[in-house]
C-alpha positions as a printed Julia matrix, in Angstrom:
264×3 Matrix{Float64}:
  -9.75    1.24  -18.05
  -9.12   -1.39  -15.39
  -6.43   -0.74  -12.77
  -5.24   -3.52  -10.45
  -3.3    -2.42   -7.36
  -1.28   -4.9    -5.26
   0.46   -4.15   -1.97
   2.93   -6.27    0.03
   5.34   -5.78    2.91
   8.27   -7.87    1.67
   9.98   -8.46    5.06
  13.53   -7.11    4.79
  13.24   -6.6     1.06
  12.94  -10.3     0.39
  16.7   -10.61    0.98
  18.12  -12.97    3.59
  21.82  -12.52    4.42
  22.43  -11.43    0.83
  20.35  -14.26   -0.67
  17.78  -12.92   -3.17
  15.89  -16.21   -3.59
  12.89  -15.1    -1.53
  12.72  -11.79   -3.41
  12.65  -13.68   -6.7
   9.79  -15.88   -5.47
   7.87  -12.85   -4.21
   8.2   -11.01   -7.52
   7.18  -14.15   -9.43
   4.02  -14.37   -7.36
   3.21  -10.7    -7.9
   3.88  -11.0   -11.62
   1.42  -13.91  -11.79
  -1.29  -11.57  -10.45
  -0.65   -9.13  -13.34
  -1.04   -5.91  -11.32
  -1.1    -2.55  -13.03
   0.41   -0.98   -9.92
   2.31   -2.5    -6.99
   3.13   -0.76   -3.72
   5.85   -2.47   -1.68
   7.16   -1.85    1.82
  10.34   -2.81    3.72
  12.43   -2.64    0.58
  15.62   -3.04    2.61
  18.96   -3.07    0.8
  17.31   -2.09   -2.47
  19.4     1.09   -2.66
  22.7    -0.82   -2.4
  25.01   -1.92   -5.22
  23.65    0.7    -7.62
  20.04   -0.23   -6.78
  20.58   -3.82   -7.86
  17.49   -5.23   -6.07
  15.21   -2.47   -7.37
  16.22   -3.17  -10.95
  15.93   -6.92  -10.39
  12.36   -6.39   -9.21
  11.65   -4.24  -12.27
  12.83   -7.0   -14.58
  10.94   -9.76  -12.78
   7.71   -7.75  -12.64
   8.03   -6.19  -16.09
   7.19   -2.85  -14.45
   8.88    0.5   -13.85
   9.85    1.1   -10.22
  10.2     4.2    -8.05
  11.99    3.94   -4.69
  11.48    6.38   -1.8
  13.99    6.27    1.09
  12.79    5.57    4.62
  13.87    7.77    7.51
  14.24    4.73    9.79
  15.68    1.21    9.63
  16.25    1.29    5.87
  12.63    0.24    5.3
  12.35    1.96    1.92
   9.09    2.14   -0.01
   8.45    1.47   -3.68
   5.76    1.95   -6.29
   5.82    0.0    -9.55
   3.63    0.71  -12.55
   2.92   -1.01  -15.84
   3.25    1.86  -18.3
   1.98   -0.15  -21.26
  -1.37   -0.45  -19.43
  -2.32    3.16  -20.15
  -0.46    4.94  -17.34
   2.07    7.76  -17.78
   4.11    9.09  -14.86
   4.08   12.88  -14.61
   5.67   13.48  -11.18
   7.25   11.83   -8.16
   5.8    13.33   -4.97
   7.31   11.27   -2.15
   6.76   12.36    1.46
   9.69   12.64    3.88
  10.34   14.03    7.34
   7.92   14.92   10.1
   5.32   13.49   10.7
   6.3    10.45    8.64
   8.2     7.62   10.38
   9.2     5.86    7.17
   7.66    8.12    4.53
   5.29    7.7     1.59
   6.27    6.69   -1.93
   3.89    8.53   -4.24
   3.76    9.09   -7.98
   1.3    11.09  -10.04
   0.14    9.55  -13.29
  -2.11   10.26  -16.21
  -4.43    7.31  -16.79
  -5.94    6.72  -20.2
  -9.54    7.92  -20.24
  -9.37    9.28  -16.68
 -10.04   13.03  -16.49
  -7.81   13.95  -13.52
  -4.31   13.27  -12.17
  -4.2     9.99  -10.26
  -1.95    9.48   -7.22
  -0.54    6.02   -6.52
   1.09    5.59   -3.12
   2.86    3.0    -0.97
   2.69    3.62    2.78
   4.18    2.21    5.97
   3.06    3.84    9.22
   5.03    3.88   12.47
   5.48    0.41   13.99
   5.08    1.17   17.69
   3.61    4.62   18.33
  -0.17    5.18   18.06
   0.41    8.92   18.38
   2.84    8.99   15.45
   0.46    6.89   13.34
  -2.35    9.34   14.09
  -0.16   12.27   13.0
   0.76   10.41    9.81
  -2.89    9.69    9.04
  -3.76   13.34    9.57
  -0.86   14.22    7.26
  -2.72   12.47    4.44
  -4.93   15.55    4.26
  -2.13   17.26    2.33
  -1.64   14.21    0.09
  -5.34   13.7    -0.6
  -5.91   17.3    -1.68
  -3.46   16.89   -4.59
  -5.87   14.62   -6.43
  -7.56   11.24   -6.62
  -5.62    8.7    -4.55
  -5.04    4.97   -4.28
  -2.8     4.16   -1.32
  -1.81    0.7    -0.17
   0.49   -0.43    2.56
   1.28   -1.59    6.06
  -0.83    0.57    8.4
   0.47   -1.15   11.54
  -2.8    -1.06   13.53
  -6.41   -2.18   13.39
  -8.74   -0.82   10.73
 -11.63    1.34   11.85
 -14.44   -1.2    11.65
 -13.06   -4.73   11.97
 -13.79   -6.79   15.1
 -11.22   -7.15   17.86
  -8.72   -9.98   17.23
  -9.43  -13.15   19.21
  -7.63  -14.05   22.43
  -5.73  -11.98   25.0
  -3.49   -9.17   23.72
  -0.54   -8.01   25.79
   2.74   -6.15   25.55
   3.65   -4.29   22.39
   0.73   -5.85   20.49
  -1.7    -3.78   22.56
  -0.57   -0.66   20.72
  -1.83   -2.2    17.48
  -5.41   -2.03   18.8
  -5.49    1.76   18.55
  -7.91    2.63   15.72
  -7.46    6.39   15.68
  -5.23    6.48   12.6
  -7.7     4.41   10.56
 -10.57    6.58   11.77
  -8.68    9.72   10.75
  -8.08    8.34    7.26
 -11.79    7.65    6.84
 -12.66   11.12    8.12
 -10.49   12.49    5.3
 -12.61   10.58    2.78
 -10.34    7.58    2.18
 -12.36    4.42    1.6
 -11.0     1.14    3.02
 -11.53   -1.29    0.12
 -11.46   -4.44    2.28
 -14.05   -2.97    4.63
 -16.21   -1.91    1.69
 -16.36   -5.47    0.33
 -16.71   -6.9     3.88
 -13.56   -9.03    3.71
 -11.84   -9.17    7.11
  -9.21  -11.8     6.2
  -6.12  -11.09    8.36
  -2.99   -9.97    6.52
  -0.71  -10.56    9.51
  -0.92  -13.07   12.31
   0.02  -16.23   10.46
   3.5   -15.65   11.91
   2.5   -13.99   15.19
  -0.14  -14.0    17.91
  -2.2   -11.06   16.64
  -4.16  -11.84   13.45
  -5.69   -8.71   11.94
  -6.06   -6.77    8.69
  -2.89   -4.71    8.93
  -2.27   -4.33    5.17
  -4.98   -2.34    3.44
  -5.77   -0.42    0.27
  -7.51    2.95    0.57
  -8.91    5.13   -2.2
 -10.79    8.34   -2.83
 -12.37    6.82   -5.93
 -16.14    6.32   -5.64
 -17.27    2.94   -4.26
 -18.73    1.77   -7.56
 -15.23    1.91   -9.1
 -14.19   -1.05   -6.91
 -14.6    -4.27   -8.88
 -12.44   -6.77   -6.99
 -10.46   -7.48   -3.83
  -8.42  -10.4    -2.47
  -5.97  -11.27    0.3
  -3.45  -13.79   -1.03
  -3.02  -16.65    1.46
  -0.78  -18.95   -0.59
   2.58  -17.3     0.17
   2.7   -17.29    3.97
   6.26  -18.65    3.94
   7.52  -15.65    1.96
   6.81  -12.83    4.43
   5.18  -12.07    7.77
   2.61  -10.07    5.76
   0.22  -11.24    3.07
  -0.2    -9.56   -0.33
  -3.46   -7.69   -0.92
  -4.88   -6.87   -4.33
  -7.76   -4.66   -5.44
  -9.24   -3.94   -8.84
 -10.74   -0.65   -9.98
 -12.7     0.29  -13.09
 -11.81    3.89  -13.88
 -14.54    4.12  -16.51
 -17.06    3.81  -13.71
 -15.38    6.79  -12.09
 -15.92    8.81  -15.25
 -19.6     7.85  -15.24
 -19.79    8.87  -11.58
 -18.34   12.32  -12.47
 -20.95   12.76  -15.22
 -23.81   11.85  -12.87
 -22.47   14.22  -10.22
 -22.28   16.99  -12.8
 -25.86   16.37  -13.91
 -27.07   16.77  -10.33
 -25.33   20.08   -9.72
């Protein structure tokens, strides 16, 4: 089975002074990419008016949505899945409280033909504290041990292996250069999909002075399960972050498990 995961920080939920036009354009773009799973960040105001914006996004995407509240700034997190694509939700396992600044939206699913529970997560690490981001990354040890994981989101600092952004960096942007959180994630066995395919296209910076690959997709699936990756650069007017999409072939994961069993 193929699973396509998209992640996007929507910038204030795609809502501007009550106007949902940008949200509608964002969801139309995501729908055109036909993701199986979508992890969204900064879903502000989506819990208001009986979750009006959440249900609007569900309708526009044709997907089922799960919203996890943020502890700060109303930057809620969401995971959407396409249940008719062979996924069945078995649990919601969102993360709240210390050490998480915003939290983690996480659902467990059964995937057709996949032998284990699969975790699908949307993440948004602390915006200004390298120390908090490191604690959050280390906290993924408890998430990762629950089962196979795909986690996308706004990691708010440089990845472990990308080159330094060009030009001088000063002020609050300097804190984004701290790589310890990304290094901790990799030490836990989470594979950075963009790094694996050697695509360093910035996901932020088109609206600021620090272009870098802030938005990333990590997985504990084996590398040969990764079959595609892309940073979408055609919607830079819709958010200060770019959407990122990755494709996985879960049948390759099954073959990997068989080979590993034969070697033991």
